[in-house]
Short mmCIF file of C-alpha atoms in Angstrom, two decimals:
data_model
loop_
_atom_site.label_atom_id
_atom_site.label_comp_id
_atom_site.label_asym_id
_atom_site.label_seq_id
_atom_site.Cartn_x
_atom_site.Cartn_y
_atom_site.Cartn_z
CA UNK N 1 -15.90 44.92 -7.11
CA UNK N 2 -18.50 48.24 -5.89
CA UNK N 3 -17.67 49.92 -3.52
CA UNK N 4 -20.21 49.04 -1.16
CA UNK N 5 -18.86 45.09 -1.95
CA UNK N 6 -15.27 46.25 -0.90
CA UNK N 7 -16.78 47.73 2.12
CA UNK N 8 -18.68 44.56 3.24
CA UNK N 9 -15.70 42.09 2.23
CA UNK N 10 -13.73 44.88 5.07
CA UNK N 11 -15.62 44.26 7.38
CA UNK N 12 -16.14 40.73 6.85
CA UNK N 13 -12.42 39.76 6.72
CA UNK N 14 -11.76 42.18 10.16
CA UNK N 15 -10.63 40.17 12.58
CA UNK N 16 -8.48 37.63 9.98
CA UNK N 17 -5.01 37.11 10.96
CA UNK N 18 -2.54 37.54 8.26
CA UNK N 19 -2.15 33.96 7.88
CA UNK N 20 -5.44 33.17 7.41
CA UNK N 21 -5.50 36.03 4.99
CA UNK N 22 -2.87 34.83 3.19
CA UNK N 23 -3.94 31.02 2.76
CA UNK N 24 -7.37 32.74 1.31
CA UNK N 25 -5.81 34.82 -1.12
CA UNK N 26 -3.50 31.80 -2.43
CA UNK N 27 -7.09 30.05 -2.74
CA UNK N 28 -5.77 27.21 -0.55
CA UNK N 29 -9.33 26.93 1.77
CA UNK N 30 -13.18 26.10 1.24
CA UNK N 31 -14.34 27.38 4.42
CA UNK N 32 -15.66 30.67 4.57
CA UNK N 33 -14.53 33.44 6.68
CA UNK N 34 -17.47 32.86 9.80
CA UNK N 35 -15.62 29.48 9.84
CA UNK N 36 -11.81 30.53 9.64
CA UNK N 37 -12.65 32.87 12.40
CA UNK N 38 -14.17 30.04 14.75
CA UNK N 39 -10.99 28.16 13.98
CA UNK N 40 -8.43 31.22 14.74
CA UNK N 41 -10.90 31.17 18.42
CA UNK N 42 -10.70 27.60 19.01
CA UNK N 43 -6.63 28.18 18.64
CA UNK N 44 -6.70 30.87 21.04
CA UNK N 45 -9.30 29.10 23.84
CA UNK N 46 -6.87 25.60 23.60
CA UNK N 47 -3.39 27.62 23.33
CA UNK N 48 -2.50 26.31 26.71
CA UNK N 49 -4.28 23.08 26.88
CA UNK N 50 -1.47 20.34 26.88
CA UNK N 51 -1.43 17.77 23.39
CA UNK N 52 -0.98 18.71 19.46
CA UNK N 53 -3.30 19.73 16.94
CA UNK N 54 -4.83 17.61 14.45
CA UNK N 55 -7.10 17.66 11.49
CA UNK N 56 -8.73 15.12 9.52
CA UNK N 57 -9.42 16.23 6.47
CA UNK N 58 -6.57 18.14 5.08
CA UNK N 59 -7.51 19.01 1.53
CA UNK N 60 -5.50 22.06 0.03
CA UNK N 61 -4.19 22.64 3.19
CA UNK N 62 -5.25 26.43 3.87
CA UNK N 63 -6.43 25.55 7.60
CA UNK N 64 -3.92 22.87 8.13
CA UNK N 65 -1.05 25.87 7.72
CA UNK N 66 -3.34 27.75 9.76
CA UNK N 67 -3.02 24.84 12.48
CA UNK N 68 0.40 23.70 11.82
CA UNK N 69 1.55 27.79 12.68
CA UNK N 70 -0.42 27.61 16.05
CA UNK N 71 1.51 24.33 16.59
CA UNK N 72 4.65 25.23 16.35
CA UNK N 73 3.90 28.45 17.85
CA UNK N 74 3.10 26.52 21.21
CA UNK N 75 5.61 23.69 20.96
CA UNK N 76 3.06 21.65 20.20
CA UNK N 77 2.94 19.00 16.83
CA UNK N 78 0.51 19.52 13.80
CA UNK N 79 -0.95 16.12 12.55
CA UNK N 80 -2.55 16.18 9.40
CA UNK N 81 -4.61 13.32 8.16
CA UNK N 82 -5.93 12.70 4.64
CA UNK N 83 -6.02 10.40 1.49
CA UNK N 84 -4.35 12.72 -0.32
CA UNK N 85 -6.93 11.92 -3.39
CA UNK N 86 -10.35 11.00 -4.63
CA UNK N 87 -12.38 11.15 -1.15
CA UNK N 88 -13.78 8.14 -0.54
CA UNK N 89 -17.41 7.41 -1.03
CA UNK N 90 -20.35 7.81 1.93
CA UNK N 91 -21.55 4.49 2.07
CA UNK N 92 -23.31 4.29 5.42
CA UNK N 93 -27.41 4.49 5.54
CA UNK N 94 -27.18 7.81 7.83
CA UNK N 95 -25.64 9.40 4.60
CA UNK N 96 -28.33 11.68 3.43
CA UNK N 97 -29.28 12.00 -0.50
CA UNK N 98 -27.18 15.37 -0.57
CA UNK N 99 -24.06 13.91 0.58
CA UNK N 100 -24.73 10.78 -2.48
CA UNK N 101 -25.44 13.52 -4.80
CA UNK N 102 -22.37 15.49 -3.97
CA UNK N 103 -20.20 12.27 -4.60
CA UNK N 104 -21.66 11.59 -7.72
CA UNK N 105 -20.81 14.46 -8.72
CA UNK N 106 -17.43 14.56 -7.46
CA UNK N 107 -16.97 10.85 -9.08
CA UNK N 108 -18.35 12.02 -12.64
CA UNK N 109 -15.29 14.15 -12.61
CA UNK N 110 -17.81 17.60 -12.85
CA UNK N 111 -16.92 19.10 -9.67
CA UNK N 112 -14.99 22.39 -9.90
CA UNK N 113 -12.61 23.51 -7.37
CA UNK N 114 -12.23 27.30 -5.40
CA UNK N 115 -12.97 30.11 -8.46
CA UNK N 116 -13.02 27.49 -11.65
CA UNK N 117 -9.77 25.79 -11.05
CA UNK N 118 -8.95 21.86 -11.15
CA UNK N 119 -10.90 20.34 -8.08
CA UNK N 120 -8.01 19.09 -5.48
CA UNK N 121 -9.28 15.41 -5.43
CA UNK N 122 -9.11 15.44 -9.24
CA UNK N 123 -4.90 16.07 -8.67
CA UNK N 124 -2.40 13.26 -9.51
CA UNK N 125 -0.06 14.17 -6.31
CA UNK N 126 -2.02 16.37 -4.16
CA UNK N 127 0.07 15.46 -1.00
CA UNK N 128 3.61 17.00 -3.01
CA UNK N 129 1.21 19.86 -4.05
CA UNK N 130 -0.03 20.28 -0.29
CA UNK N 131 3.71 19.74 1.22
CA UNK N 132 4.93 22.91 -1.35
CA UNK N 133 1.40 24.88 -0.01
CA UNK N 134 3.04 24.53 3.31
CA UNK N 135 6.65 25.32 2.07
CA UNK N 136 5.82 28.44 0.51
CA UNK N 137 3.42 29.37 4.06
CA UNK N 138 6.66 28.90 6.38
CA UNK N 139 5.19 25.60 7.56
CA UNK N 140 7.53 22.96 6.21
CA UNK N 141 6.14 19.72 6.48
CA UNK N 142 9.56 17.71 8.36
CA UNK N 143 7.80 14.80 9.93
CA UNK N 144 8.65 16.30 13.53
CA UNK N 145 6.51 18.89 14.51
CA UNK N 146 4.54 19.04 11.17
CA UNK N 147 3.43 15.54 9.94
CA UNK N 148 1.15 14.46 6.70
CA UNK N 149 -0.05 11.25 7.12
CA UNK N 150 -1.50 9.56 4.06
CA UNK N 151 -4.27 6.69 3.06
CA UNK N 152 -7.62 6.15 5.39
CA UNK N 153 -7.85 7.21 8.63
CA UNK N 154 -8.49 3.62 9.96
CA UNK N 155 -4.99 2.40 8.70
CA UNK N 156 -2.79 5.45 9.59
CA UNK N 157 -4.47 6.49 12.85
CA UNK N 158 -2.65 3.83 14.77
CA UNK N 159 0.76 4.20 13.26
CA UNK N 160 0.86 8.43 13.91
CA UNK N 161 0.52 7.45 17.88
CA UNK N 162 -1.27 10.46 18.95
CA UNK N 163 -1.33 10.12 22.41
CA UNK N 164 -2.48 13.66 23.82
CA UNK N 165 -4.09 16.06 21.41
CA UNK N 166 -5.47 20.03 22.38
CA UNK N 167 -7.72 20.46 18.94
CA UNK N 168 -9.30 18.71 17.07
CA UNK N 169 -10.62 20.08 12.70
CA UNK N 170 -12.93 16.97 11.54
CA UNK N 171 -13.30 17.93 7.72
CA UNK N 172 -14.00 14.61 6.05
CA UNK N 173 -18.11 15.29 5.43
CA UNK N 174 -19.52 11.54 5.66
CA UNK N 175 -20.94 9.48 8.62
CA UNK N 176 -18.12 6.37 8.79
CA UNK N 177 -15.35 8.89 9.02
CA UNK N 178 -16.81 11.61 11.19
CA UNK N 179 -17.65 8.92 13.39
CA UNK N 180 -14.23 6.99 13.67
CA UNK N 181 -12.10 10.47 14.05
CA UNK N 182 -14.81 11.35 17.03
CA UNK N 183 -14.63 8.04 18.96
CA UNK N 184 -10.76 8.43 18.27
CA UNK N 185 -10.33 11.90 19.27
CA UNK N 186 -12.51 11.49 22.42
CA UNK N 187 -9.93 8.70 23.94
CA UNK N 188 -7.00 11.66 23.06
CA UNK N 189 -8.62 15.04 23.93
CA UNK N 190 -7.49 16.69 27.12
CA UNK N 191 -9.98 18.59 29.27
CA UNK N 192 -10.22 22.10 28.19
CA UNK N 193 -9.90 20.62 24.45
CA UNK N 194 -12.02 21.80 21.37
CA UNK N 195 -13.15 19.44 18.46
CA UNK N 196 -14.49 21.77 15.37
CA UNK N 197 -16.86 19.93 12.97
CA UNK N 198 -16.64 21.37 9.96
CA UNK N 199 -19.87 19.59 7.92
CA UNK N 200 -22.51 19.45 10.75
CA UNK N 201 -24.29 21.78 8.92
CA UNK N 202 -24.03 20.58 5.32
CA UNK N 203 -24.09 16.97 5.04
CA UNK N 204 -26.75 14.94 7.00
CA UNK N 205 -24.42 12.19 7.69
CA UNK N 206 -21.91 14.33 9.72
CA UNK N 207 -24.78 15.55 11.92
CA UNK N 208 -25.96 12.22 12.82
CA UNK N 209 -22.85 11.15 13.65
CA UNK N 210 -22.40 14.16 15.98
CA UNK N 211 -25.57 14.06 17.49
CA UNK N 212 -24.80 10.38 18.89
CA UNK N 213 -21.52 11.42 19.75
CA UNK N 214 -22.89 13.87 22.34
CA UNK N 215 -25.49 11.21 23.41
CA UNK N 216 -22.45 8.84 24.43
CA UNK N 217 -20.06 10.98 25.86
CA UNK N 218 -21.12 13.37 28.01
CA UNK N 219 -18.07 14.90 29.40
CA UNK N 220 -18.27 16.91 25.95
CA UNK N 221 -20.31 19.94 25.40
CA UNK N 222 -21.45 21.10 21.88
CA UNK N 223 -21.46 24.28 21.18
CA UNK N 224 -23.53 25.07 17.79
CA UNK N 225 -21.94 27.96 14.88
CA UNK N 226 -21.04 27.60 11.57
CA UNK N 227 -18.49 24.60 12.62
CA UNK N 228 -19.50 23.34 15.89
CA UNK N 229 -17.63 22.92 18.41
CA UNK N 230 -17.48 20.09 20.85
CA UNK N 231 -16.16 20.95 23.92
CA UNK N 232 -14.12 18.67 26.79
CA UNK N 233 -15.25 19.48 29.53
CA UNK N 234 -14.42 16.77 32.40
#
């Protein structure tokens, strides 16, 4: 890397806490820095709302450890929700050609994961792989105060019994599930809470979903970015 590209990556990762720095150098994250930063805020503005943190969507699990060391941090429970595998297919009609293409070429088995290696949903155990991840990032998964929950969201929703929740990482890219972990997460979300959307901007699906969202339930504000943020308000 120049110079001048050493310079500008500086200055771009100011501002990173060391965890964060840390999960990006053990390539465990997609989301770029504008994103992680948002996140690291969100953690900050809800650090005294009362409920736990969840995500849906856990993936490697770079922002998850992020989440699961504000958690425990604050006394507070990390729950992280994901298949754990091949992400399911966008199958509603608000799914936009780009999110159709992107599965396809997910399914073809083409899709390349973070610089060249083995894409994650391509893995034959991703959760044991995720569960060392947080090991090795002093986040022990123990199914206390750090929880994986695996298979859809619609069957293991109602068996975590999340009852009061501070934040909110929505990282599952298609309409159906954007739209059941918002109508979920809105019955949970204390006031003062943050929901970050992580594919508003990407995938067309997401977007709609969010847009109606806001149109329903106004006691939420949304606050545009790289990863939107929903805000409770009242």
């Amino acid at each position: 890397m120049s110079l001048i590209g050493k310079a500008r990556a500086h200055f771009e990762n100011f501002g990173l806490w060391p965890q964060t720095r840390r999960v990006m150098k053990d390539r465990l994250t997609y989301l770029s820095v504008a994103k992680l930063k948002r996140i690291q805020a969100a953690i900050t503005e809800t650090a005294h709302v009362p409920g736990d943190i969840v995500e849906f969507g856990v993936a490697l699990g770079g922002s998850g450890i992020i989440l699961a060391h504000a958690a425990r941090g604050s006394e507070k429970k990390f729950h992280g929700f994901d298949v754990f595998g091949m992400i399911p297919e966008p199958t509603s009609d608000k799914d936009d050609l780009k999110s159709k293409q992107r599965y396809d070429v997910i399914k073809s088995g083409q899709s390349e994961g973070i610089d060249g290696e083995e894409y994650y949903g391509y893995r034959s155990d991703l959760i044991s792989d995720v569960r060392k991840s947080f090991y090795r990032h002093g986040a022990s998964v123990n199914d206390r105060d750090i929880i994986l929950h695996k298979g859809l969201f619609e069957e293991t929703w109602g068996v975590a019994s999340v009852e009061c929740v501070s934040l909110v990482h929505i990282d599952c890219d298609w309409y159906d599930p954007v739209k059941f972990c918002l109508e979920k997460s809105a019955g949970v979300v204390s006031v003062g809470g943050n929901i970050i959307i992580d594919d508003y901007n990407d995938y067309g699906g997401c977007r709609i979903a969010v847009d109606e969202f806001v149109e329903v339930y106004r006691n939420f504000s949304l606050e545009m970015g790289p990863n939107p943020i929903l805000r409770r308000t009242a």
